Amino acid sequence: MENALIDAAWEVLVEQGYHGFTYEAVAARAGTSKPVLYRRWPRREDLLVATLARHWRPLDLPDTGTLREDALALLRAVNAERARTVVLLHLQLADYFRETGTSFSDLRGRLRLADQPPPFVTLVARAVERGELTAEPRPERVVNLPFDLVRHDMLMAMGGVPDASIVEIVDKVWLPLLGLRRGDT
């Protein structure tokens, strides 16, 4: 039953945004009553986070043997599986962010498993273990830059990013910032 409620909540969120994401709308879509929702999720934000958690599952991290190929594979997966959702969440949750005084980054932090580092942190750590990169501290902004740039391009284009842009982000921007050239990986 919980899955059906979450599915109904997702449909309401996608169609109506956070403004229309009410207990009334979700209950009507699910064919149930508001008390059923309140018992499981006492606050609207609880229902929202449960809904997003179900539809924002962690991606499998590639392990191709090189940092470049891992980064490309991850960004391609993000592009294929998350472009629509990233754009949707930024647009449909504007009222939520305004109402709660939070940001997409705050919400992403709530959805990420506590013991799970950001994906590019893991990719860089693997590259250090393989000897592709030196074990020097790197700013988090640099490590996570590929995802930030792809997300930016998704929002600017309101959809997926051309593969050539993904390759450019990795080869021309990120790897040089890490001290690598394309031929080094």
Short mmCIF file of C-alpha atoms in Angstrom, two decimals:
data_model
loop_
_atom_site.label_atom_id
_atom_site.label_comp_id
_atom_site.label_asym_id
_atom_site.label_seq_id
_atom_site.Cartn_x
_atom_site.Cartn_y
_atom_site.Cartn_z
CA MET A 1 0.00 0.00 0.00
CA GLU A 2 2.84 2.38 0.81
CA ASN A 3 4.22 1.99 -2.72
CA ALA A 4 0.83 2.93 -4.19
CA LEU A 5 0.69 6.02 -1.97
CA ILE A 6 4.19 7.07 -2.97
CA ASP A 7 3.39 6.50 -6.64
CA ALA A 8 0.31 8.71 -6.30
CA ALA A 9 2.38 11.35 -4.50
CA TRP A 10 4.99 11.28 -7.29
CA GLU A 11 2.31 11.75 -9.95
CA VAL A 12 0.86 14.72 -8.07
CA LEU A 13 4.31 16.27 -7.63
CA VAL A 14 5.20 15.86 -11.31
CA GLU A 15 1.88 17.26 -12.51
CA GLN A 16 1.24 20.01 -9.98
CA GLY A 17 4.54 20.86 -8.36
CA TYR A 18 4.99 21.42 -4.65
CA HIS A 19 2.19 23.98 -4.56
CA GLY A 20 -0.29 21.28 -5.59
CA PHE A 21 1.43 18.58 -3.55
CA THR A 22 -1.18 18.46 -0.79
CA TYR A 23 -2.52 15.67 1.37
CA GLU A 24 -5.88 16.20 -0.32
CA ALA A 25 -4.47 15.83 -3.83
CA VAL A 26 -2.36 12.79 -2.98
CA ALA A 27 -5.22 11.09 -1.11
CA ALA A 28 -7.58 11.70 -4.03
CA ARG A 29 -5.04 10.34 -6.52
CA ALA A 30 -4.40 7.27 -4.34
CA GLY A 31 -8.10 6.70 -3.68
CA THR A 32 -7.67 6.93 0.08
CA SER A 33 -8.17 9.44 2.88
CA LYS A 34 -5.93 12.11 4.35
CA PRO A 35 -5.68 10.34 7.74
CA VAL A 36 -4.04 7.36 6.00
CA LEU A 37 -1.31 9.71 4.75
CA TYR A 38 -0.98 11.59 8.03
CA ARG A 39 -0.42 8.35 9.94
CA ARG A 40 2.57 7.47 7.76
CA TRP A 41 3.89 10.98 7.12
CA PRO A 42 2.84 13.49 9.80
CA ARG A 43 4.31 16.44 7.88
CA ARG A 44 4.03 17.31 4.21
CA GLU A 45 7.82 17.47 4.04
CA ASP A 46 8.01 13.87 5.31
CA LEU A 47 5.77 12.74 2.46
CA LEU A 48 7.84 14.74 -0.03
CA VAL A 49 11.15 13.27 1.15
CA ALA A 50 9.70 9.73 1.11
CA THR A 51 8.42 10.31 -2.42
CA LEU A 52 11.72 11.69 -3.66
CA ALA A 53 13.75 8.98 -1.92
CA ARG A 54 11.85 6.32 -3.82
CA HIS A 55 12.36 8.06 -7.16
CA TRP A 56 15.94 9.24 -6.55
CA ARG A 57 17.83 6.03 -6.03
CA PRO A 58 21.61 6.07 -6.04
CA LEU A 59 23.20 5.24 -9.37
CA ASP A 60 25.60 2.33 -9.61
CA LEU A 61 29.15 3.62 -9.68
CA PRO A 62 31.14 2.42 -12.67
CA ASP A 63 34.50 0.78 -12.08
CA THR A 64 36.12 0.62 -15.51
CA GLY A 65 39.70 0.77 -14.31
CA THR A 66 40.39 4.40 -15.25
CA LEU A 67 39.21 7.67 -13.78
CA ARG A 68 38.32 9.12 -17.18
CA GLU A 69 36.15 6.19 -18.22
CA ASP A 70 34.54 6.01 -14.77
CA ALA A 71 33.68 9.73 -14.94
CA LEU A 72 32.30 9.46 -18.47
CA ALA A 73 30.22 6.39 -17.61
CA LEU A 74 28.79 8.05 -14.50
CA LEU A 75 27.94 11.30 -16.26
CA ARG A 76 26.35 9.41 -19.14
CA ALA A 77 24.23 7.46 -16.66
CA VAL A 78 23.23 10.69 -14.89
CA ASN A 79 22.35 12.21 -18.25
CA ALA A 80 20.31 9.21 -19.38
CA GLU A 81 18.57 8.43 -16.09
CA ARG A 82 18.35 11.77 -14.29
CA ALA A 83 18.12 14.65 -16.77
CA ARG A 84 14.33 14.81 -16.71
CA THR A 85 14.19 14.40 -12.93
CA VAL A 86 16.85 17.03 -12.23
CA VAL A 87 15.01 19.60 -14.33
CA LEU A 88 11.66 18.57 -12.89
CA LEU A 89 12.87 18.83 -9.30
CA HIS A 90 14.37 22.27 -9.80
CA LEU A 91 11.18 23.55 -11.39
CA GLN A 92 8.52 21.74 -9.40
CA LEU A 93 10.16 22.25 -6.02
CA ALA A 94 10.72 26.01 -6.24
CA ASP A 95 7.82 26.60 -3.83
CA TYR A 96 9.25 24.02 -1.41
CA PHE A 97 12.66 25.69 -1.40
CA ARG A 98 11.08 29.11 -0.94
CA GLU A 99 8.76 27.88 1.84
CA THR A 100 11.42 26.00 3.78
CA GLY A 101 14.37 28.31 3.10
CA THR A 102 16.36 25.31 1.85
CA SER A 103 18.07 24.51 -1.43
CA PHE A 104 18.43 21.64 -3.85
CA SER A 105 21.76 20.89 -2.17
CA ASP A 106 20.06 20.58 1.23
CA LEU A 107 17.44 18.25 -0.21
CA ARG A 108 20.05 16.15 -1.99
CA GLY A 109 21.87 15.83 1.32
CA ARG A 110 18.70 14.48 2.94
CA LEU A 111 18.21 11.97 0.15
CA ARG A 112 21.81 10.71 0.12
CA LEU A 113 22.55 7.79 2.40
CA ALA A 114 24.51 8.99 5.43
CA ASP A 115 27.41 6.60 4.92
CA GLN A 116 27.63 7.16 1.16
CA PRO A 117 30.11 9.77 -0.09
CA PRO A 118 29.29 11.76 -3.22
CA PRO A 119 29.98 9.66 -6.33
CA PHE A 120 32.92 11.68 -7.62
CA VAL A 121 34.61 11.47 -4.21
CA THR A 122 34.53 7.70 -4.61
CA LEU A 123 35.82 7.85 -8.19
CA VAL A 124 38.73 10.08 -7.18
CA ALA A 125 39.55 7.85 -4.19
CA ARG A 126 39.67 4.83 -6.50
CA ALA A 127 41.96 6.72 -8.88
CA VAL A 128 44.29 7.50 -5.96
CA GLU A 129 44.28 3.81 -4.95
CA ARG A 130 45.15 2.80 -8.54
CA GLY A 131 47.96 5.36 -8.66
CA GLU A 132 46.33 7.53 -11.33
CA LEU A 133 46.24 10.50 -8.95
CA THR A 134 48.44 11.57 -6.09
CA ALA A 135 46.97 11.39 -2.59
CA GLU A 136 46.80 15.14 -2.09
CA PRO A 137 43.77 16.95 -0.67
CA ARG A 138 41.45 18.32 -3.32
CA PRO A 139 38.71 20.90 -2.85
CA GLU A 140 35.26 19.29 -2.82
CA ARG A 141 34.16 21.78 -5.47
CA VAL A 142 36.84 20.49 -7.86
CA VAL A 143 36.07 16.84 -7.15
CA ASN A 144 32.32 17.32 -7.75
CA LEU A 145 32.68 19.74 -10.66
CA PRO A 146 31.71 17.30 -13.45
CA PHE A 147 28.28 16.69 -11.94
CA ASP A 148 27.80 20.39 -11.21
CA LEU A 149 28.59 21.30 -14.82
CA VAL A 150 26.35 18.60 -16.27
CA ARG A 151 23.51 19.65 -13.96
CA HIS A 152 24.01 23.26 -15.05
CA ASP A 153 23.85 22.24 -18.70
CA MET A 154 20.70 20.19 -18.02
CA LEU A 155 19.01 23.18 -16.45
CA MET A 156 20.11 25.52 -19.20
CA ALA A 157 18.88 23.12 -21.90
CA MET A 158 15.88 21.92 -19.85
CA GLY A 159 16.89 18.35 -20.64
CA GLY A 160 19.71 16.02 -21.53
CA VAL A 161 23.25 17.08 -22.38
CA PRO A 162 24.99 16.18 -25.67
CA ASP A 163 27.65 13.51 -25.22
CA ALA A 164 30.27 15.84 -26.70
CA SER A 165 29.65 18.23 -23.79
CA ILE A 166 30.12 15.43 -21.28
CA VAL A 167 33.43 14.45 -22.90
CA GLU A 168 34.53 18.10 -22.95
CA ILE A 169 33.69 18.53 -19.25
CA VAL A 170 35.79 15.51 -18.34
CA ASP A 171 38.69 15.93 -20.78
CA LYS A 172 39.06 19.70 -21.07
CA VAL A 173 37.94 20.90 -17.64
CA TRP A 174 38.00 18.28 -14.90
CA LEU A 175 40.98 16.06 -15.63
CA PRO A 176 43.28 19.09 -16.15
CA LEU A 177 42.08 20.52 -12.81
CA LEU A 178 43.06 17.22 -11.20
CA GLY A 179 46.46 17.40 -12.90
CA LEU A 180 45.71 14.83 -15.61
CA ARG A 181 45.52 15.05 -19.35
CA ARG A 182 43.36 12.70 -21.40
CA GLY A 183 46.35 10.58 -22.39
CA ASP A 184 47.36 10.13 -18.72
CA THR A 185 44.35 7.94 -17.89
#
